[in-house]
Coordinates of C-alpha atoms in Angstrom, one line a residue:
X1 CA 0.0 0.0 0.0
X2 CA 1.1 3.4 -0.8
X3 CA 1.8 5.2 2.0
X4 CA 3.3 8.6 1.1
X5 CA 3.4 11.7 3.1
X6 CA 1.1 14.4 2.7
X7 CA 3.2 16.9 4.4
X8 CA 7.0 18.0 3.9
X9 CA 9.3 15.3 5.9
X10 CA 11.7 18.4 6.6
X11 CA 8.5 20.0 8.0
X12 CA 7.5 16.8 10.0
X13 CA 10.8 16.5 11.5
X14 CA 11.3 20.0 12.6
X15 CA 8.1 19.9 14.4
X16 CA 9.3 16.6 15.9
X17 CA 12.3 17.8 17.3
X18 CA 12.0 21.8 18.2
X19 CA 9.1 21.7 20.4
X20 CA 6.2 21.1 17.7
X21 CA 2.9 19.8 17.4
X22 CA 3.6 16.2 19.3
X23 CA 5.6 17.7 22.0
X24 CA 2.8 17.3 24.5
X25 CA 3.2 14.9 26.9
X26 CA 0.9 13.2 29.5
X27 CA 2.5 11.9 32.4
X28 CA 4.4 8.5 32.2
X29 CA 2.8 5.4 33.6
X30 CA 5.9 3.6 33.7
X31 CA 7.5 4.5 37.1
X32 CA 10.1 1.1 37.3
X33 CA 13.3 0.8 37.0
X34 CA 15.5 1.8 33.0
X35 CA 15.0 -0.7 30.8
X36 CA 15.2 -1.8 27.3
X37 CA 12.3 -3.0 25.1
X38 CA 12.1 -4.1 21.5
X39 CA 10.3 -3.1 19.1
X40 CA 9.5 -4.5 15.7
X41 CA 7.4 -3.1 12.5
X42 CA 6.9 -3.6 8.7
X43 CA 7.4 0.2 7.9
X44 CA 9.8 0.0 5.4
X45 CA 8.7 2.9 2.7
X46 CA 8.5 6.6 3.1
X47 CA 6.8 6.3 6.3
X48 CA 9.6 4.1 7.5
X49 CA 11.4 8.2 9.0
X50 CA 8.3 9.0 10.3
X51 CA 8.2 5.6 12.7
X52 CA 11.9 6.4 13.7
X53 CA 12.1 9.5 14.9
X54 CA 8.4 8.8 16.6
X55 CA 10.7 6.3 18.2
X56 CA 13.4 8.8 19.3
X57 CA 11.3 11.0 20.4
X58 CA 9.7 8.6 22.6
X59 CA 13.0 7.2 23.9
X60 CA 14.1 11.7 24.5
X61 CA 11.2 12.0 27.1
X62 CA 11.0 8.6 28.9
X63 CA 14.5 8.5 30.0
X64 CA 13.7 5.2 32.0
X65 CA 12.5 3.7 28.8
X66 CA 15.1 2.3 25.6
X67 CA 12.9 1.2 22.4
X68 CA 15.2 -0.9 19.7
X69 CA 13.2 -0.7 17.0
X70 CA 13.7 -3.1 13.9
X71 CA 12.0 -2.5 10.8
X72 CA 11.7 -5.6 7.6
X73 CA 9.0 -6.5 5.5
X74 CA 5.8 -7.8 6.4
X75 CA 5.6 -11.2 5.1
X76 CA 9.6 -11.7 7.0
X77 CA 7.5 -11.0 10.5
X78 CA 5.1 -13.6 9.5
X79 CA 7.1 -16.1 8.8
X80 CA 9.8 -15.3 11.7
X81 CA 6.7 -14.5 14.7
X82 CA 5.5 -18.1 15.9
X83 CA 9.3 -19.3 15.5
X84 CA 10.2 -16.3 18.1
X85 CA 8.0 -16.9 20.4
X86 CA 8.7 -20.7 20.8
X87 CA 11.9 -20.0 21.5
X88 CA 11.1 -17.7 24.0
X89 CA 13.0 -14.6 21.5
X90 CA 9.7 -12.7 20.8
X91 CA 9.8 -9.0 20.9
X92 CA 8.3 -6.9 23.4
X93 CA 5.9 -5.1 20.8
X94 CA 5.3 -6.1 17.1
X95 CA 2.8 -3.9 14.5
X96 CA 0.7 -7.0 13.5
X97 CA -1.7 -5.8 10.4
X98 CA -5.5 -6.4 10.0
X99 CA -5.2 -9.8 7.8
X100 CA -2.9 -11.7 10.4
X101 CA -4.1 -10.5 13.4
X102 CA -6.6 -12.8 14.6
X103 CA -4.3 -15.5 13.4
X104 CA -1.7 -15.0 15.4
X105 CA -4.3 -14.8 18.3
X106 CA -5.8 -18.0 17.4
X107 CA -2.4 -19.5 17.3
X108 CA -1.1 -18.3 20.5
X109 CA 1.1 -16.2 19.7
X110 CA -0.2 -12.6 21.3
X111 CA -0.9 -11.5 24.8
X112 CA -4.6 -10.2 25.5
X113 CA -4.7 -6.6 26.9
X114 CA -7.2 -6.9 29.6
X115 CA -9.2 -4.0 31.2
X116 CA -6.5 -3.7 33.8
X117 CA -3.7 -3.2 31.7
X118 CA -5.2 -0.6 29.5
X119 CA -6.3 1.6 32.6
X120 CA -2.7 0.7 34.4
X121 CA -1.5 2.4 30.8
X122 CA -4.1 5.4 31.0
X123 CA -4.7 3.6 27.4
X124 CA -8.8 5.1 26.9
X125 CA -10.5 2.6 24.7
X126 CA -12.8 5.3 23.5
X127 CA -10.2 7.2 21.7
X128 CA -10.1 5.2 18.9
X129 CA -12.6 4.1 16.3
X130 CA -14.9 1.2 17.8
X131 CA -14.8 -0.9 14.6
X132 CA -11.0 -0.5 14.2
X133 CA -10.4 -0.6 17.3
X134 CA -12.3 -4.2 17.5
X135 CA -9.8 -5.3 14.9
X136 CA -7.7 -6.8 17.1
X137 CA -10.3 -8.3 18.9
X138 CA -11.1 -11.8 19.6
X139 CA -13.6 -14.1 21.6
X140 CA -14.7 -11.2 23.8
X141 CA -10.6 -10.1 24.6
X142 CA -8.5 -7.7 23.3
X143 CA -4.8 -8.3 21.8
X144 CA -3.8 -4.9 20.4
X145 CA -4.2 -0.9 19.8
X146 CA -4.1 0.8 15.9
X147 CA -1.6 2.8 14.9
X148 CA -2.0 2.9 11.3
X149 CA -5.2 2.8 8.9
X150 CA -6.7 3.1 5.3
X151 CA -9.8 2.9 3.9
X152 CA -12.0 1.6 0.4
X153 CA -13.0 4.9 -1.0
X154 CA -14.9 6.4 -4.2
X155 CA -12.7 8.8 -5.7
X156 CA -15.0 11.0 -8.1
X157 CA -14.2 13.2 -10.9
X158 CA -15.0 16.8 -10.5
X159 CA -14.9 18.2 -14.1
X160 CA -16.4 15.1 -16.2
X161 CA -19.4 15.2 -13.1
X162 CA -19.9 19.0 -14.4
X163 CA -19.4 18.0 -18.0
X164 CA -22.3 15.4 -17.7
X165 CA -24.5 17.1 -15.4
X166 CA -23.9 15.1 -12.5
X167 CA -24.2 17.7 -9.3
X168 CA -24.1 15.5 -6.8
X169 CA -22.2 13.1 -5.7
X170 CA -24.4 9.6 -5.0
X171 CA -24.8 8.5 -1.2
X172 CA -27.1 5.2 -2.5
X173 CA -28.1 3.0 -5.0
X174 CA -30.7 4.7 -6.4
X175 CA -28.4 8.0 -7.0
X176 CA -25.4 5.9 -8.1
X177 CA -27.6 4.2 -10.7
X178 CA -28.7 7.7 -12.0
X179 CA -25.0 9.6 -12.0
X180 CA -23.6 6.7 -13.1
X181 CA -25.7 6.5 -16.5
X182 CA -25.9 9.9 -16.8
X183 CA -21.7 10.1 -17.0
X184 CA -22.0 7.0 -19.7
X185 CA -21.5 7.4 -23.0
X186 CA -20.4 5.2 -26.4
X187 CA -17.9 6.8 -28.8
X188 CA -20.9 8.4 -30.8
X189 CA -21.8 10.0 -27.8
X190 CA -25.3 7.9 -27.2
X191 CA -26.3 6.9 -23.6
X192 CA -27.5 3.9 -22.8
X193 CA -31.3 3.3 -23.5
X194 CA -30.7 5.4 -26.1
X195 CA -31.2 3.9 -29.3
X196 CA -28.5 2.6 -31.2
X197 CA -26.0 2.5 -27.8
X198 CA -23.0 0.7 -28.2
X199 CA -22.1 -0.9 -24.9
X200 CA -18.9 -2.4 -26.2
X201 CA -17.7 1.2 -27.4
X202 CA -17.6 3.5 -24.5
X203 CA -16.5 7.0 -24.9
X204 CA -16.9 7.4 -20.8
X205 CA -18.7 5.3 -18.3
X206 CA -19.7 5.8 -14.6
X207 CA -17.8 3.6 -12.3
X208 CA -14.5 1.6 -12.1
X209 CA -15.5 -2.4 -11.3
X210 CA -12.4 -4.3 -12.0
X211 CA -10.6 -8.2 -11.5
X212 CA -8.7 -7.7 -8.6
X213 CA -8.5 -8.3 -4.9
X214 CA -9.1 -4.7 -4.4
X215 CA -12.0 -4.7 -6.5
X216 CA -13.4 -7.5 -4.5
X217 CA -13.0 -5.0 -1.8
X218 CA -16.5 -3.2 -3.6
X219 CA -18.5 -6.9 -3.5
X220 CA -17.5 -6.7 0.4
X221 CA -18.3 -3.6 1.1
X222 CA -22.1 -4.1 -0.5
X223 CA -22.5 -7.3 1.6
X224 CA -21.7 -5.3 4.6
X225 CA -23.7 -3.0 3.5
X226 CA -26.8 -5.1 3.0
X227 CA -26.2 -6.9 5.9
X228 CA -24.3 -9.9 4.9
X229 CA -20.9 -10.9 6.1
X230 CA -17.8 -13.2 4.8
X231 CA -18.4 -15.8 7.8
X232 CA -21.3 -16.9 10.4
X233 CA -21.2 -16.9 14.2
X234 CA -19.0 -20.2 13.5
X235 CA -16.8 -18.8 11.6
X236 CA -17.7 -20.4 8.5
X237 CA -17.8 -18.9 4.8
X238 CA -21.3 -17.6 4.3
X239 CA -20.8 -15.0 2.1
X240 CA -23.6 -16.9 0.0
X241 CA -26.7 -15.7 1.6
X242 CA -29.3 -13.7 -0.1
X243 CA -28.2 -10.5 1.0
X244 CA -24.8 -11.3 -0.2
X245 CA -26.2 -12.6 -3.6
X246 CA -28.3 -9.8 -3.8
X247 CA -25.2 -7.4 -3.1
X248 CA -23.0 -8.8 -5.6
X249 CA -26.1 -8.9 -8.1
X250 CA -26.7 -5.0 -8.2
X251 CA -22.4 -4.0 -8.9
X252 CA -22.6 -6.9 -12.1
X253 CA -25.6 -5.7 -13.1
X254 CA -23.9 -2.3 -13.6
X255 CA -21.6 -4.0 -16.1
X256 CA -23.8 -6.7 -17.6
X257 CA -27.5 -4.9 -17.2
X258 CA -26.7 -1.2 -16.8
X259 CA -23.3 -0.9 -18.9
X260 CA -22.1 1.7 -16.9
X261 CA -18.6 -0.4 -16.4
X262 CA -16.1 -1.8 -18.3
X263 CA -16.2 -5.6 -18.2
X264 CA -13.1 -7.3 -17.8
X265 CA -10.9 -4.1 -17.0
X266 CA -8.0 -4.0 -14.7
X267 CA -7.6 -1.5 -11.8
X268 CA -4.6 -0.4 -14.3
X269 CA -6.4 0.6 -16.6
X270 CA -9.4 1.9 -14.2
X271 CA -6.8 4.2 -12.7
X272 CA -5.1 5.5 -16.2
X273 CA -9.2 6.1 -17.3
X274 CA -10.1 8.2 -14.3
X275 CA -7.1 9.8 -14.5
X276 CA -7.4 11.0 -18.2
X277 CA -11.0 12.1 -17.0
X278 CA -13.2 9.1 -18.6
X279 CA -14.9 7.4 -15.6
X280 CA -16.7 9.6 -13.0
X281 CA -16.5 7.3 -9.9
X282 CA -13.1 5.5 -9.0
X283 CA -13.6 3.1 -6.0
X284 CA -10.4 1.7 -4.4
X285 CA -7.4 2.1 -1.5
X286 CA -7.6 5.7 -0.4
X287 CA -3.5 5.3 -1.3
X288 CA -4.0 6.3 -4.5
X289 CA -5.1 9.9 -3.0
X290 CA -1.2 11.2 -3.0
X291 CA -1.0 10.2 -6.6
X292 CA -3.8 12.3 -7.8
X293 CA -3.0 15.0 -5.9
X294 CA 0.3 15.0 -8.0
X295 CA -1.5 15.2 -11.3
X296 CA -1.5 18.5 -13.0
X297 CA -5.0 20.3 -13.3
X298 CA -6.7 17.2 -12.2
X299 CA -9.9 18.0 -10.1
X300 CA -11.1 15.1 -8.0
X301 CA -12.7 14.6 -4.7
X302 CA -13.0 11.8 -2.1
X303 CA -16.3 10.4 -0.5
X304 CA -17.2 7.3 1.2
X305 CA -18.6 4.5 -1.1
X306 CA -22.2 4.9 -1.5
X307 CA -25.0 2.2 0.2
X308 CA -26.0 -0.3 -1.8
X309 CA -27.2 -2.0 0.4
X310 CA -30.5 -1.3 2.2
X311 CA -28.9 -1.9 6.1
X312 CA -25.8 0.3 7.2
X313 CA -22.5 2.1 6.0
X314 CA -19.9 0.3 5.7
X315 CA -16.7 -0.1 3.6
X316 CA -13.5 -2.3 3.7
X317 CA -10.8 -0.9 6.0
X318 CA -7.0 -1.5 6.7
X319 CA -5.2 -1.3 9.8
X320 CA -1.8 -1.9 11.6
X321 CA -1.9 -2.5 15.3
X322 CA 0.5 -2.4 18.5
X323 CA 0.4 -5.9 20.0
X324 CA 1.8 -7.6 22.9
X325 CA 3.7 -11.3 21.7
X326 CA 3.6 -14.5 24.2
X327 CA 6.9 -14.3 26.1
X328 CA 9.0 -16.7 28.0
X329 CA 8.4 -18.0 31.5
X330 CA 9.7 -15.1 33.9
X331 CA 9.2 -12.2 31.8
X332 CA 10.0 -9.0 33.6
X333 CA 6.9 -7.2 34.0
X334 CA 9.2 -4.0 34.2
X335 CA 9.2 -4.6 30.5
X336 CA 5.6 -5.2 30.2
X337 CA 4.9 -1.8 31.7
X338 CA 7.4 0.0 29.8
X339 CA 6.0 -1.8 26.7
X340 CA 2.2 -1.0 27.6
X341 CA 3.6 3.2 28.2
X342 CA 5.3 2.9 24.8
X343 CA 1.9 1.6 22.9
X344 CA -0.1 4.7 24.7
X345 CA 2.3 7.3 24.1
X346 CA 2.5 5.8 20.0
X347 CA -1.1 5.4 19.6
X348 CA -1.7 8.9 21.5
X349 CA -3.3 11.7 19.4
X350 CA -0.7 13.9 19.1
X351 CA 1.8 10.8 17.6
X352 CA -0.8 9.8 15.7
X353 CA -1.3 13.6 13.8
X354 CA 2.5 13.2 12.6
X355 CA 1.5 9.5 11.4
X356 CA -1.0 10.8 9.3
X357 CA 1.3 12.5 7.1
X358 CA 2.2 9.0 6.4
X359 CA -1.1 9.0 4.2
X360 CA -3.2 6.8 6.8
X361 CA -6.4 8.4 7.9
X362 CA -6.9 9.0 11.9
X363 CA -7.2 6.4 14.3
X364 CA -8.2 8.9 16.9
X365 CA -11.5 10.5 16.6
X366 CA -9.6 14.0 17.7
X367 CA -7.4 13.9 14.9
X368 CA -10.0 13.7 12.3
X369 CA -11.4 16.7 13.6
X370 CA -7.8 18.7 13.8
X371 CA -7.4 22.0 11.6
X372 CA -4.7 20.4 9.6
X373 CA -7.7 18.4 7.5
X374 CA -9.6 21.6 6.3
X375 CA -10.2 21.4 2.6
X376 CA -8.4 18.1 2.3
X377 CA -9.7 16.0 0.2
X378 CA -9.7 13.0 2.2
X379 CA -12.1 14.4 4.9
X380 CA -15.1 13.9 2.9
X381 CA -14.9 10.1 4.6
X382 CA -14.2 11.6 7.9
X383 CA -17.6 11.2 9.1
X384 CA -18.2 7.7 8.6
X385 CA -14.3 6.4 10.3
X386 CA -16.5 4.8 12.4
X387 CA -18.4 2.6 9.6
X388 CA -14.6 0.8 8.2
X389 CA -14.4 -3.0 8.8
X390 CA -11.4 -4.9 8.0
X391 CA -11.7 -8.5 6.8
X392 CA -10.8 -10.1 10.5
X393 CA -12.2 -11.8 13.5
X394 CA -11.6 -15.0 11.8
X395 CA -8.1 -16.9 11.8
X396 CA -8.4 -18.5 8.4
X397 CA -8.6 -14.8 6.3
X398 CA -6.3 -16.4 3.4
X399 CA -8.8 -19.2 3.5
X400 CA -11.9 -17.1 3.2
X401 CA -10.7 -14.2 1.2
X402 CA -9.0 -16.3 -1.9
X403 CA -12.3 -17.7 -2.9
X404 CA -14.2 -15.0 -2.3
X405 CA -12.2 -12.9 -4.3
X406 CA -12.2 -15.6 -6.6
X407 CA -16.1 -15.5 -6.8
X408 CA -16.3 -12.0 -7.6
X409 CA -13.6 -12.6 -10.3
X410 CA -16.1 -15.0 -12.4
X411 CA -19.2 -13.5 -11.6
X412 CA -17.6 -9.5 -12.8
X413 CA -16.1 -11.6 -15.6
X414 CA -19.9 -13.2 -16.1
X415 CA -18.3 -16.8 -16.3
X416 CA -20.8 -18.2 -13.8
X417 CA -24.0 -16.3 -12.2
X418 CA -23.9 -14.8 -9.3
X419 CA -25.2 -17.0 -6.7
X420 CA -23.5 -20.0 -8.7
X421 CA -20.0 -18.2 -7.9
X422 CA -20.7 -17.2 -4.7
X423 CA -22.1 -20.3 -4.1
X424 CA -18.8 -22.4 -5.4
X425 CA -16.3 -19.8 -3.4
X426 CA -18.3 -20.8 -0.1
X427 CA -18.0 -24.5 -0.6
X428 CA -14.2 -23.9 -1.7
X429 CA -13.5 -21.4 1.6
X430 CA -15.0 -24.2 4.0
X431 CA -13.6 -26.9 2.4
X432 CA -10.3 -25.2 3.7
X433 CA -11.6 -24.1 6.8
X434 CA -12.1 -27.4 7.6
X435 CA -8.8 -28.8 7.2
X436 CA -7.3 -25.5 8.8
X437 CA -9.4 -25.3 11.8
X438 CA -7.3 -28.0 14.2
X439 CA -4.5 -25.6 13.8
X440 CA -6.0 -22.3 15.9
X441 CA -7.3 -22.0 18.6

C-alpha cells in the first residue's frame, strides 16, 4: 500500500524535534526501574522516517525507557513471529496488520490486553474508532491498539461530473444508478437506453469495477452493507446468503445490465481512465489519493462509497496494530509496563497527527477533527471512520478471502452467475476451513 506523506518530511521532523505539534506529553505510567524493550514493524517505505524519529522522540522524554526498533518487511514477520515466540525470542511489541491479526491470536502467539492493563497504561478505549479498534479483537478479549489505517474509497471526478450534469455526488443505489448513466456514454456519444447505444464502445462510463482483490474489496463492502458478512457466528464462509447474492447482483448488473462499467478491465487501466477524466467514480485504496494529488489540473474529490445496500454504512478498511507477543516464563513485568507506556504514548493523538502524514487516515476521533484536514480532500470520509471493517475476526482470512475474491472474479467476468459463484467460493473457503481449523485456537 502506498503510504506517502502528505506533508513536507523536513516539516515533519522539525516539528518533531524543536518543540512542535507532538511535543505534548501526559505523564508516564511507567514508574520502574530503565529498561530496554524491543520493538518490531513492517514500515519499510516513506513512512519508515516518520516511525523512527516517533521512536526517538519517545526514547528523548521517557528516560527510563530504551525502544530498539527493527523494521523488515511484512511477510519476513510472519514467517519469523510463531518461531520467536517458541523460542522464548519474541519482541516486546510487534505492528501486527488487520489480515494476520486474529491469526496470530488463534495461534497463540499474542498476549490479551485486559481492562486492567489498559487503565494501568491510562490507554482510553474510547479514543479510537470502535470498529477498528475491534480489529484486534477476539472471543470477547482484546490483543492490540491501531496505529495505522486506510480505507476503500470512491474517488470521483469533479470536471467530467460537471461535463455530464452530475451535481451531486451519490450517497445510495438509487443516485449511483442515476450519476452513473448519466456520465456514460459510447464513442458516438449515445447513452444507454438510447437507441443505437454501443455498450462495447464506451467513450466514458460511470464507475471503475475491475478483476482484482481490491476490487473484491467493492463486492465486500455491498455485503456489509446489505447486511451480509464473509463468515457466520461459526466462523464459517457464508458470504452466500441472499443478502450477499443480492449485493454482488446489483455491482454486475452495472456492467452486464446497466453498462455503466467496463467488463473485464484492470484496476490499471481503471486508474489510467479516471485519470485521463473518462470514468466519474473510481472506488479503491484511499493510497492512490497522493498520486492524484500530483497530477496537474486534475480535479477530484473523495467520499465514502455509496450504500448499496438497504442496512448500514460500511466499507473495507485496513489497519496496523500495537500488540503484545507471548513471552518466555519469567518475563520481567518491568518490560511489560514500559511496553504497555510505549503503545499509549505511540497510539496517542498527538503521535498519531504526525503518522498521518504518512497517508493513513486518523485512528483517533480527535485527529479527524484537527485544523490540519480543512479542505483536504480526504475528509469527505471523515464522518463515517466509524463505519470501516477490516476483513478479521476469523483466523483463516487467506482461507476465506481467496475464494471470495475468486467468486467475484467469475461472476464480474460473467463466467458463472452470481449466486453459482458465490455459491462455489463458499463450498471452496469451507472446504479449507475445515482442514485449517485444528490448527487455531
Amino acid at each position: 500500500m502506498n503510504r506517502k506523506g502528505k506533508i513536507g518530511l523536513a516539516l515533519l521532523l522539525g516539528a518533531l524535534g524543536t518543540g512542535g505539534f507532538i511535543l505534548a506529553q501526559t505523564q508516564s505510567s511507567y514508574t520502574g526501574p530503565k529498561v530496554e524493550i524491543t520493538y518490531l514493524h513492517g514500515f519499510t517505505g516513506p513512512d519508515r522516517p516518520v516511525m523512527e524519529e516517533l521512536v526517538k522522540r519517545f526514547n528523548e522524554t521517557h528516560p527510563n525507557i530504551v525502544v530498539k526498533a527493527t523494521a523488515q518487511p511484512w511477510g519476513t514477520t510472519w514467517n519469523q513471529l510463531e518461531p520467536l515466540v517458541a523460542s522464548g525470542r519474541a519482541p516486546d511489541v510487534v505492528v501486527v496488520n488487520e489480515d494476520q491479526i486474529t491469526r496470530f491470536i488463534a495461534r497463540g502467539a499474542l498476549t490479551p490486553i485486559t481492562p486492567q492493563m489498559y487503565r494501568s497504561a491510562n490507554i482510553d478505549t474510547n479514543r479510537f474508532f470502535k470498529p477498528l479498534f475491534e480489529t484486534a479483537s477476539y472471543k470477547g478479549q482484546s490483543y492490540g491498539v491501531p496505529i495505522s489505517a486506510v480505507a476503500y474509497v470512491m474517488f470521483y471526478n469533479k470536471a467530467l461530473m460537471q461535463k455530464m450534469g452530475v451535481s451531486k455526488v451519490p450517497t445510495n443505489r438509487a443516485e449511483l444508478l442515476t450519476a452513473a448513466r448519466a456520465c456514460t456514454t459510447d464513442k458516438e456519444g449515445r447513452k444507454p437506453g438510447q437507441a443505437g447505444f454501443d455498450a462495447k464502445n464506451l467513450e466514458t462510463w460511470g464507475i471503475s469495477l475491475y478483476n482484482n482483490w481490491v476490487g473484491a474489496r467493492m463486492a465486500y463492502s455491498a455485503i456489509l452493507q446489505n447486511g451480509g458478512s464473509l463468515v457466520d457466528k461459526d466462523l464459517n464462509a457464508s458470504f452466500n446468503t441472499p443478502e450477499a447474492v443480492e449485493a454482488v447482483q446489483f455491482l454486475v448488473d452495472l456492467v452486464q445490465k446497466e453498462n455503466v462499467a467496463r467488463p473485464n478491465s484492470t484496476e490499471e487501466a481503471e486508474l489510467a481512465a479516471f485519470s485521463q477524466g473518462k470514468v466519474c467514480f473510481f472506488p479503491s485504496g484511499q493510497w492512490y489519493l497522493d498520486r492524484f494529488e500530483k497530477t496537474p489540473n486534475f480535479s477530484f474529490g473523495v467520499a465514502f462509497p455509496p450504500r448499496i445496500g438497504n442496512k448500514q454504512d460500511a466499507t473495507w478498511g485496513g489497519s496496523s496494530h500495537l500488540t503484545l507477543p507471548v513471552q518466555r516464563q519469567g518475563y520481567d513485568p518491568n518490560k511489560r509496563a514500559a511496553a504497555m507506556e510505549f503503545i499509549n504514548w505511540m497510539s496517542a493523538a498527538p503521535q498519531n497527527l504526525v503518522w498521518t502524514s504518512t497517508g493513513s487516515l486518523p485512528t483517533v476521533r480527535t485527529v479527524a477533527q484537527d485544523k490540519k484536514f480543512e479542505n483536504q480532500p480526504i475528509a469527505g470520509i471523515f464522518d463515517k471512520l466509524d463505519s470501516i471493517y477490516a476483513t478479521s475476526g476469523f483466523p483463516w482470512s487467506g482461507q476465506v478471502l481467496g475464494p471470495f475474491d475468486g467468486a467475484w472474479e467469475r461472476a464480474y467476468l460473467g463466467k458463472q452467475p452470481v449466486k453459482q459463484a458465490l455459491d462455489q467460493g463458499v463450498d471452496e473457503a469451507n472446504k479449507q476451513i475445515a482442514q485449517a481449523r485444528p490448527n487455531f485456537r
